[in-house]
């Protein structure tokens, strides 16, 4: 029997734990605050930001939201970040990516105070993660670690294949998998667009984590029996639906399911964890900045 991993259920458990942390902080007169900044007209980005703000509201984190016209100069975004860096009510800052082409993404990530960088993308936080001393683990890979742990999938000594080498998913995921300790100790291969024979790599994997952004590129023929499959992809493909599209992952679910021991669906797999881990990092940020201890889930 293949386990279809319920990301909503795992995400809800973590969110409950973070809500309890938030209550502890509020009882000590510290309300965790998360500021989101959107500089884009992209509909998907707007949806992601509003989902993050809604999650804040549900668990008692104070949400602050700033919108900047996509044609404004980069300086407008930088001065907004500077203000948020200096605002003691704001413990976490998230600039929704992608930013417009005339804004240098690296400059944005480096402008955010590393203590408030709840995405974990500032070079200081990336360095700490690689060094094995993470402050804020990036939300999607951290959520995947939680999924594997909750599903009872041991990573130690296993062969893991990460498909994709982006700064937000692929690279931090691989880094987490090779760390010492729980959720790590995996022998990890990172595949990408120049990988010569992807199927040969995925067929030899115990765990496949697909984060390429290519609709249904991994099918059952590329997997061995008993593999754990985590599908990070969220791809809009044309479909005869009210919206004119549907969401599919990077994995061809029906054929992959026949081989997998456990598999995440799209939607309802990794996505809910990404938001739950953002709430987790925001509570952690408030704890680190206030010195109040909390027990994170
Ligand atoms: P990205 O475009 O920044 O990176 C994609 C990576 O995949 C690149 O490193 C590229 O080398 C690799 N790649 C592309 N085509 C490939 C191929 N044919 N074979 C092997 N590797 C290939 O994307 P990203 O930001 O890492 O996101 C990946 C996917 O995950 C997207 O669909 C995105 O929407 C989704 N995503 C989902 C969540 C979530 O919460 N579920 C969070 C972040 C990203």
Tab-separated table of C-alpha atoms and ligand atoms in Angstrom:
chain	number	residue	atom	x	y	z
A	1	UNK	CA	0.000	0.000	0.000
A	2	UNK	CA	1.372	3.389	-0.981
A	3	UNK	CA	1.076	6.095	1.655
A	4	UNK	CA	-0.293	9.336	0.241
A	5	UNK	CA	1.293	11.884	2.533
A	6	UNK	CA	-1.162	14.429	3.898
A	7	UNK	CA	0.732	17.722	3.980
A	8	UNK	CA	-2.273	19.582	5.340
A	9	UNK	CA	-2.415	17.332	8.406
A	10	UNK	CA	1.337	17.598	9.110
A	11	UNK	CA	1.217	21.350	8.483
A	12	UNK	CA	-1.716	21.720	10.904
A	13	UNK	CA	0.181	19.857	13.648
A	14	UNK	CA	3.151	22.185	13.270
A	15	UNK	CA	0.914	25.245	13.106
A	16	UNK	CA	-0.759	24.189	16.373
A	17	UNK	CA	2.649	23.940	18.012
A	18	UNK	CA	3.669	27.356	16.673
A	19	UNK	CA	0.358	28.824	17.888
A	20	UNK	CA	1.184	27.573	21.403
A	21	UNK	CA	4.609	29.274	21.114
A	22	UNK	CA	2.885	32.461	19.998
A	23	UNK	CA	0.612	32.307	23.070
A	24	UNK	CA	3.683	31.986	25.302
A	25	UNK	CA	5.311	35.010	23.674
A	26	UNK	CA	2.112	37.076	23.879
A	27	UNK	CA	1.737	36.194	27.568
A	28	UNK	CA	5.181	37.811	27.998
A	29	UNK	CA	3.993	40.920	26.077
A	30	UNK	CA	5.780	40.040	22.841
A	31	UNK	CA	3.523	39.624	19.811
A	32	UNK	CA	5.482	38.012	16.985
A	33	UNK	CA	5.320	40.212	13.871
A	34	UNK	CA	5.843	39.241	10.232
A	35	UNK	CA	6.153	41.841	7.475
A	36	UNK	CA	5.550	40.781	3.891
A	37	UNK	CA	6.655	42.969	1.017
A	38	UNK	CA	5.257	42.496	-2.480
A	39	UNK	CA	6.833	44.272	-5.463
A	40	UNK	CA	5.173	42.448	-8.323
A	41	UNK	CA	1.956	42.310	-10.359
A	42	UNK	CA	2.139	38.544	-10.586
A	43	UNK	CA	-1.101	36.876	-9.534
A	44	UNK	CA	0.591	33.800	-8.053
A	45	UNK	CA	2.866	36.008	-5.894
A	46	UNK	CA	-0.180	37.935	-4.647
A	47	UNK	CA	-1.851	34.643	-3.728
A	48	UNK	CA	1.239	33.364	-1.863
A	49	UNK	CA	1.542	36.593	0.156
A	50	UNK	CA	-2.126	36.611	1.100
A	51	UNK	CA	-1.901	32.948	2.209
A	52	UNK	CA	1.055	33.863	4.443
A	53	UNK	CA	-0.810	36.821	5.941
A	54	UNK	CA	-3.871	34.652	6.524
A	55	UNK	CA	-1.746	32.057	8.343
A	56	UNK	CA	-0.397	34.831	10.610
A	57	UNK	CA	-3.915	35.933	11.473
A	58	UNK	CA	-5.024	32.407	12.303
A	59	UNK	CA	-2.303	31.829	14.890
A	60	UNK	CA	-1.967	35.264	16.460
A	61	UNK	CA	1.138	36.531	14.655
A	62	UNK	CA	0.779	40.197	13.759
A	63	UNK	CA	0.956	40.677	9.999
A	64	UNK	CA	2.274	43.818	8.306
A	65	UNK	CA	1.967	44.093	4.561
A	66	UNK	CA	3.652	46.492	2.154
A	67	UNK	CA	2.995	46.739	-1.573
A	68	UNK	CA	5.335	48.558	-3.909
A	69	UNK	CA	4.531	49.212	-7.566
A	70	UNK	CA	6.605	46.964	-9.807
A	71	UNK	CA	7.898	49.994	-11.769
A	72	UNK	CA	9.176	51.902	-8.715
A	73	UNK	CA	12.965	52.228	-8.363
A	74	UNK	CA	14.829	49.607	-6.347
A	75	UNK	CA	15.569	52.271	-3.737
A	76	UNK	CA	11.888	52.295	-2.717
A	77	UNK	CA	12.128	48.624	-1.792
A	78	UNK	CA	15.434	49.116	0.019
A	79	UNK	CA	14.103	51.980	2.129
A	80	UNK	CA	11.034	49.872	3.039
A	81	UNK	CA	13.359	47.064	4.151
A	82	UNK	CA	15.448	49.553	6.159
A	83	UNK	CA	12.323	50.767	7.973
A	84	UNK	CA	11.249	47.209	8.761
A	85	UNK	CA	14.766	46.328	9.962
A	86	UNK	CA	14.444	49.153	12.485
A	87	UNK	CA	10.870	48.398	13.604
A	88	UNK	CA	10.863	46.444	16.908
A	89	UNK	CA	7.291	45.177	16.249
A	90	UNK	CA	8.564	43.349	13.149
A	91	UNK	CA	10.502	40.175	13.955
A	92	UNK	CA	10.460	38.649	10.483
A	93	UNK	CA	10.684	40.172	6.994
A	94	UNK	CA	9.734	38.350	3.825
A	95	UNK	CA	10.183	39.956	0.411
A	96	UNK	CA	8.117	37.871	-1.999
A	97	UNK	CA	10.218	36.635	-4.922
A	98	UNK	CA	10.590	37.193	-7.792
A	99	UNK	CA	11.284	40.937	-7.670
A	100	UNK	CA	11.237	42.921	-10.954
A	101	UNK	CA	14.255	42.619	-13.274
A	102	UNK	CA	15.573	46.108	-12.461
A	103	UNK	CA	15.939	45.113	-8.787
A	104	UNK	CA	18.995	43.043	-7.909
A	105	UNK	CA	17.750	40.027	-5.958
A	106	UNK	CA	21.019	39.524	-4.088
A	107	UNK	CA	21.000	43.158	-2.932
A	108	UNK	CA	17.483	42.599	-1.562
A	109	UNK	CA	18.449	39.459	0.357
A	110	UNK	CA	21.551	41.148	1.820
A	111	UNK	CA	19.598	44.238	2.863
A	112	UNK	CA	17.378	42.287	5.279
A	113	UNK	CA	18.685	42.111	8.863
A	114	UNK	CA	19.879	38.461	9.178
A	115	UNK	CA	18.058	38.199	12.532
A	116	UNK	CA	14.776	39.041	10.727
A	117	UNK	CA	15.498	36.918	7.641
A	118	UNK	CA	12.793	34.299	8.228
A	119	UNK	CA	13.230	32.932	4.687
A	120	UNK	CA	16.809	32.026	5.602
A	121	UNK	CA	18.230	33.399	2.315
A	122	UNK	CA	20.681	36.020	3.676
A	123	UNK	CA	24.289	34.867	3.053
A	124	UNK	CA	24.921	34.831	6.819
A	125	UNK	CA	22.033	32.405	7.330
A	126	UNK	CA	23.006	30.319	4.292
A	127	UNK	CA	26.535	30.088	5.734
A	128	UNK	CA	25.222	29.005	9.121
A	129	UNK	CA	23.067	26.310	7.483
A	130	UNK	CA	26.006	24.940	5.505
A	131	UNK	CA	28.173	25.039	8.642
A	132	UNK	CA	25.609	22.904	10.482
A	133	UNK	CA	24.500	25.685	12.816
A	134	UNK	CA	21.302	26.916	11.136
A	135	UNK	CA	19.433	29.899	12.575
A	136	UNK	CA	16.487	29.908	10.149
A	137	UNK	CA	16.218	26.875	7.887
A	138	UNK	CA	14.594	27.804	4.538
A	139	UNK	CA	10.899	27.009	4.823
A	140	UNK	CA	10.318	24.530	1.986
A	141	UNK	CA	13.323	22.237	2.666
A	142	UNK	CA	12.675	22.424	6.418
A	143	UNK	CA	9.045	21.458	5.771
A	144	UNK	CA	10.216	18.497	3.708
A	145	UNK	CA	12.398	17.365	6.623
A	146	UNK	CA	9.285	17.495	8.814
A	147	UNK	CA	7.298	15.500	6.222
A	148	UNK	CA	9.952	12.785	6.125
A	149	UNK	CA	10.161	12.653	9.928
A	150	UNK	CA	6.372	12.527	10.407
A	151	UNK	CA	6.052	9.814	7.746
A	152	UNK	CA	8.702	7.745	9.523
A	153	UNK	CA	11.155	7.927	6.618
A	154	UNK	CA	14.694	7.456	7.897
A	155	UNK	CA	17.280	9.515	5.992
A	156	UNK	CA	20.419	8.135	7.654
A	157	UNK	CA	22.443	6.020	5.247
A	158	UNK	CA	19.820	6.382	2.502
A	159	UNK	CA	20.458	7.505	-1.065
A	160	UNK	CA	18.619	10.767	-1.652
A	161	UNK	CA	18.295	12.470	-5.021
A	162	UNK	CA	17.346	16.150	-5.123
A	163	UNK	CA	16.220	17.295	-8.561
A	164	UNK	CA	16.886	21.036	-8.834
A	165	UNK	CA	19.670	23.269	-7.513
A	166	UNK	CA	17.860	26.530	-6.776
A	167	UNK	CA	18.878	28.694	-3.831
A	168	UNK	CA	15.435	28.352	-2.255
A	169	UNK	CA	14.783	24.612	-2.560
A	170	UNK	CA	17.412	22.374	-4.174
A	171	UNK	CA	20.628	23.664	-2.576
A	172	UNK	CA	19.332	24.078	0.992
A	173	UNK	CA	17.517	20.717	0.758
A	174	UNK	CA	20.734	18.953	-0.197
A	175	UNK	CA	22.570	20.775	2.576
A	176	UNK	CA	20.049	19.657	5.177
A	177	UNK	CA	20.200	16.057	3.987
A	178	UNK	CA	24.000	15.874	4.356
A	179	UNK	CA	24.152	17.387	7.839
A	180	UNK	CA	24.987	15.219	10.831
A	181	UNK	CA	22.013	14.214	12.952
A	182	UNK	CA	18.293	13.570	12.665
A	183	UNK	CA	16.871	14.263	9.203
A	184	UNK	CA	20.393	14.209	7.744
A	185	UNK	CA	23.163	11.648	7.231
A	186	UNK	CA	21.840	10.857	3.733
A	187	UNK	CA	24.087	10.193	0.760
A	188	UNK	CA	22.842	12.986	-1.434
A	189	UNK	CA	22.997	13.575	-5.177
A	190	UNK	CA	21.925	16.911	-6.627
A	191	UNK	CA	20.582	16.733	-10.201
A	192	UNK	CA	19.846	19.712	-12.427
A	193	UNK	CA	19.170	20.773	-15.999
A	194	UNK	CA	22.611	19.589	-17.143
A	195	UNK	CA	22.439	16.168	-15.491
A	196	UNK	CA	23.238	13.587	-18.179
A	197	UNK	CA	20.969	10.709	-17.204
A	198	UNK	CA	18.406	11.761	-14.626
A	199	UNK	CA	16.459	8.489	-14.697
A	200	UNK	CA	19.600	6.524	-13.844
A	201	UNK	CA	20.019	8.686	-10.726
A	202	UNK	CA	16.386	8.608	-9.614
A	203	UNK	CA	16.120	4.836	-10.124
A	204	UNK	CA	18.945	4.352	-7.650
A	205	UNK	CA	17.394	6.587	-5.008
A	206	UNK	CA	15.603	5.661	-1.800
A	207	UNK	CA	14.255	9.221	-1.569
A	208	UNK	CA	13.507	11.483	-4.542
A	209	UNK	CA	12.803	15.159	-3.962
A	210	UNK	CA	11.602	16.811	-7.158
A	211	UNK	CA	12.023	20.588	-7.373
A	212	UNK	CA	12.618	21.386	-11.032
A	213	UNK	CA	9.453	23.278	-11.962
A	214	UNK	CA	8.860	21.035	-14.986
A	215	UNK	CA	5.341	19.545	-15.113
A	216	UNK	CA	5.242	15.785	-14.475
A	217	UNK	CA	8.818	15.220	-15.631
A	218	UNK	CA	9.377	12.258	-13.269
A	219	UNK	CA	7.188	9.243	-13.908
A	220	UNK	CA	6.975	5.748	-12.493
A	221	UNK	CA	9.459	4.351	-15.020
A	222	UNK	CA	12.145	6.573	-13.436
A	223	UNK	CA	11.594	5.151	-9.933
A	224	UNK	CA	12.357	1.896	-8.169
A	225	UNK	CA	9.880	0.033	-5.979
A	226	UNK	CA	9.689	1.413	-2.453
A	227	UNK	CA	10.967	4.927	-3.116
A	228	UNK	CA	9.775	7.886	-1.038
A	229	UNK	CA	8.748	10.665	-3.435
A	230	UNK	CA	8.430	14.298	-2.382
A	231	UNK	CA	7.029	16.523	-5.107
A	232	UNK	CA	7.819	20.201	-4.593
A	233	UNK	CA	6.729	21.383	-8.033
A	234	UNK	CA	3.742	23.680	-8.445
A	235	UNK	CA	3.096	24.092	-12.155
A	236	UNK	CA	0.124	25.686	-13.861
A	237	UNK	CA	-0.896	23.760	-16.956
A	238	UNK	CA	-3.758	24.595	-19.319
A	239	UNK	CA	-6.886	22.652	-18.435
A	240	UNK	CA	-10.594	22.670	-19.085
A	241	UNK	CA	-11.417	24.158	-15.667
A	242	UNK	CA	-13.121	27.353	-14.540
A	243	UNK	CA	-9.740	29.068	-14.168
A	244	UNK	CA	-8.438	27.632	-17.443
A	245	UNK	CA	-5.573	25.833	-15.711
A	246	UNK	CA	-4.816	23.202	-13.101
A	247	UNK	CA	-1.870	22.686	-10.767
A	248	UNK	CA	0.403	19.718	-11.284
A	249	UNK	CA	3.674	18.732	-9.681
A	250	UNK	CA	7.011	17.711	-11.148
A	251	UNK	CA	5.988	14.073	-10.667
A	252	UNK	CA	3.494	12.171	-12.771
A	253	UNK	CA	1.453	11.129	-9.749
A	254	UNK	CA	-0.504	8.112	-11.041
A	255	UNK	CA	2.470	6.163	-12.424
A	256	UNK	CA	4.811	7.249	-9.607
A	257	UNK	CA	2.263	6.062	-7.024
A	258	UNK	CA	2.511	2.502	-8.353
A	259	UNK	CA	6.231	2.447	-7.449
A	260	UNK	CA	6.417	4.676	-4.393
A	261	UNK	CA	6.170	3.561	-0.787
A	262	UNK	CA	5.062	7.076	0.122
A	263	UNK	CA	4.360	10.118	-2.058
A	264	UNK	CA	3.227	13.708	-1.610
A	265	UNK	CA	0.350	14.929	-3.786
A	266	UNK	CA	0.108	18.346	-5.489
A	267	UNK	CA	-1.632	20.281	-4.135
A	268	UNK	CA	-1.800	19.265	-0.452
A	269	UNK	CA	1.741	17.941	-0.047
A	270	UNK	CA	4.711	20.240	0.444
A	271	UNK	CA	2.852	23.555	0.027
A	272	UNK	CA	1.124	23.632	3.461
A	273	UNK	CA	4.455	22.894	5.156
A	274	UNK	CA	6.157	25.865	3.513
A	275	UNK	CA	3.682	28.229	5.174
A	276	UNK	CA	3.772	26.384	8.516
A	277	UNK	CA	7.590	26.646	8.600
A	278	UNK	CA	7.408	30.368	7.861
A	279	UNK	CA	5.242	30.744	10.969
A	280	UNK	CA	7.765	28.587	12.846
A	281	UNK	CA	10.662	30.833	11.782
A	282	UNK	CA	8.700	33.965	12.725
A	283	UNK	CA	8.026	32.620	16.235
A	284	UNK	CA	11.699	31.653	16.474
A	285	UNK	CA	12.713	35.165	15.351
A	286	UNK	CA	10.517	36.727	18.049
A	287	UNK	CA	12.001	34.376	20.633
A	288	UNK	CA	15.609	35.121	19.601
A	289	UNK	CA	14.989	38.874	19.547
A	290	UNK	CA	13.140	39.007	22.877
A	291	UNK	CA	15.149	36.387	24.759
A	292	UNK	CA	11.930	34.550	25.711
A	293	UNK	CA	12.281	30.767	25.493
A	294	UNK	CA	9.733	28.762	23.514
A	295	UNK	CA	9.500	25.086	22.637
A	296	UNK	CA	9.122	24.883	18.875
A	297	UNK	CA	7.357	21.852	17.358
B	1	LIG	P1	13.945	27.201	-10.082
B	1	LIG	O1	13.399	27.420	-11.450
B	1	LIG	O2	14.646	28.310	-9.384
B	1	LIG	O3	14.943	25.973	-10.124
B	1	LIG	C1	14.637	24.818	-10.852
B	1	LIG	C2	15.831	23.885	-10.832
B	1	LIG	O4	15.476	22.718	-11.527
B	1	LIG	C3	17.081	24.447	-11.494
B	1	LIG	O5	18.146	24.276	-10.612
B	1	LIG	C4	17.262	23.606	-12.742
B	1	LIG	O6	18.630	23.274	-12.982
B	1	LIG	C5	16.495	22.336	-12.426
B	1	LIG	N1	15.897	21.792	-13.638
B	1	LIG	C6	15.153	22.432	-14.550
B	1	LIG	N2	14.800	21.592	-15.546
B	1	LIG	C7	15.344	20.392	-15.240
B	1	LIG	C8	15.338	19.120	-15.872
B	1	LIG	N3	14.699	18.928	-17.020
B	1	LIG	N4	16.004	18.125	-15.273
B	1	LIG	C9	16.650	18.303	-14.103
B	1	LIG	N5	16.677	19.479	-13.456
B	1	LIG	C10	16.030	20.507	-14.013
B	1	LIG	O7	12.722	26.644	-9.244
B	1	LIG	P2	12.454	26.580	-7.645
B	1	LIG	O8	12.198	27.922	-7.144
B	1	LIG	O9	13.470	25.725	-6.986
B	1	LIG	O10	11.063	25.799	-7.667
B	1	LIG	C11	10.934	24.500	-8.229
B	1	LIG	C12	9.488	24.122	-8.269
B	1	LIG	O11	9.011	24.057	-6.934
B	1	LIG	C13	8.578	25.117	-8.975
B	1	LIG	O12	7.528	24.408	-9.606
B	1	LIG	C14	8.039	25.961	-7.848
B	1	LIG	O13	6.784	26.537	-8.155
B	1	LIG	C15	7.916	24.942	-6.772
B	1	LIG	N6	7.992	25.456	-5.393
B	1	LIG	C16	7.056	24.995	-4.537
B	1	LIG	C17	7.098	25.374	-3.215
B	1	LIG	C18	6.088	24.818	-2.274
B	1	LIG	O14	5.889	25.367	-1.214
B	1	LIG	N7	5.459	23.696	-2.602
B	1	LIG	C19	8.067	26.264	-2.757
B	1	LIG	C20	9.030	26.695	-3.656
B	1	LIG	C21	8.983	26.272	-4.976
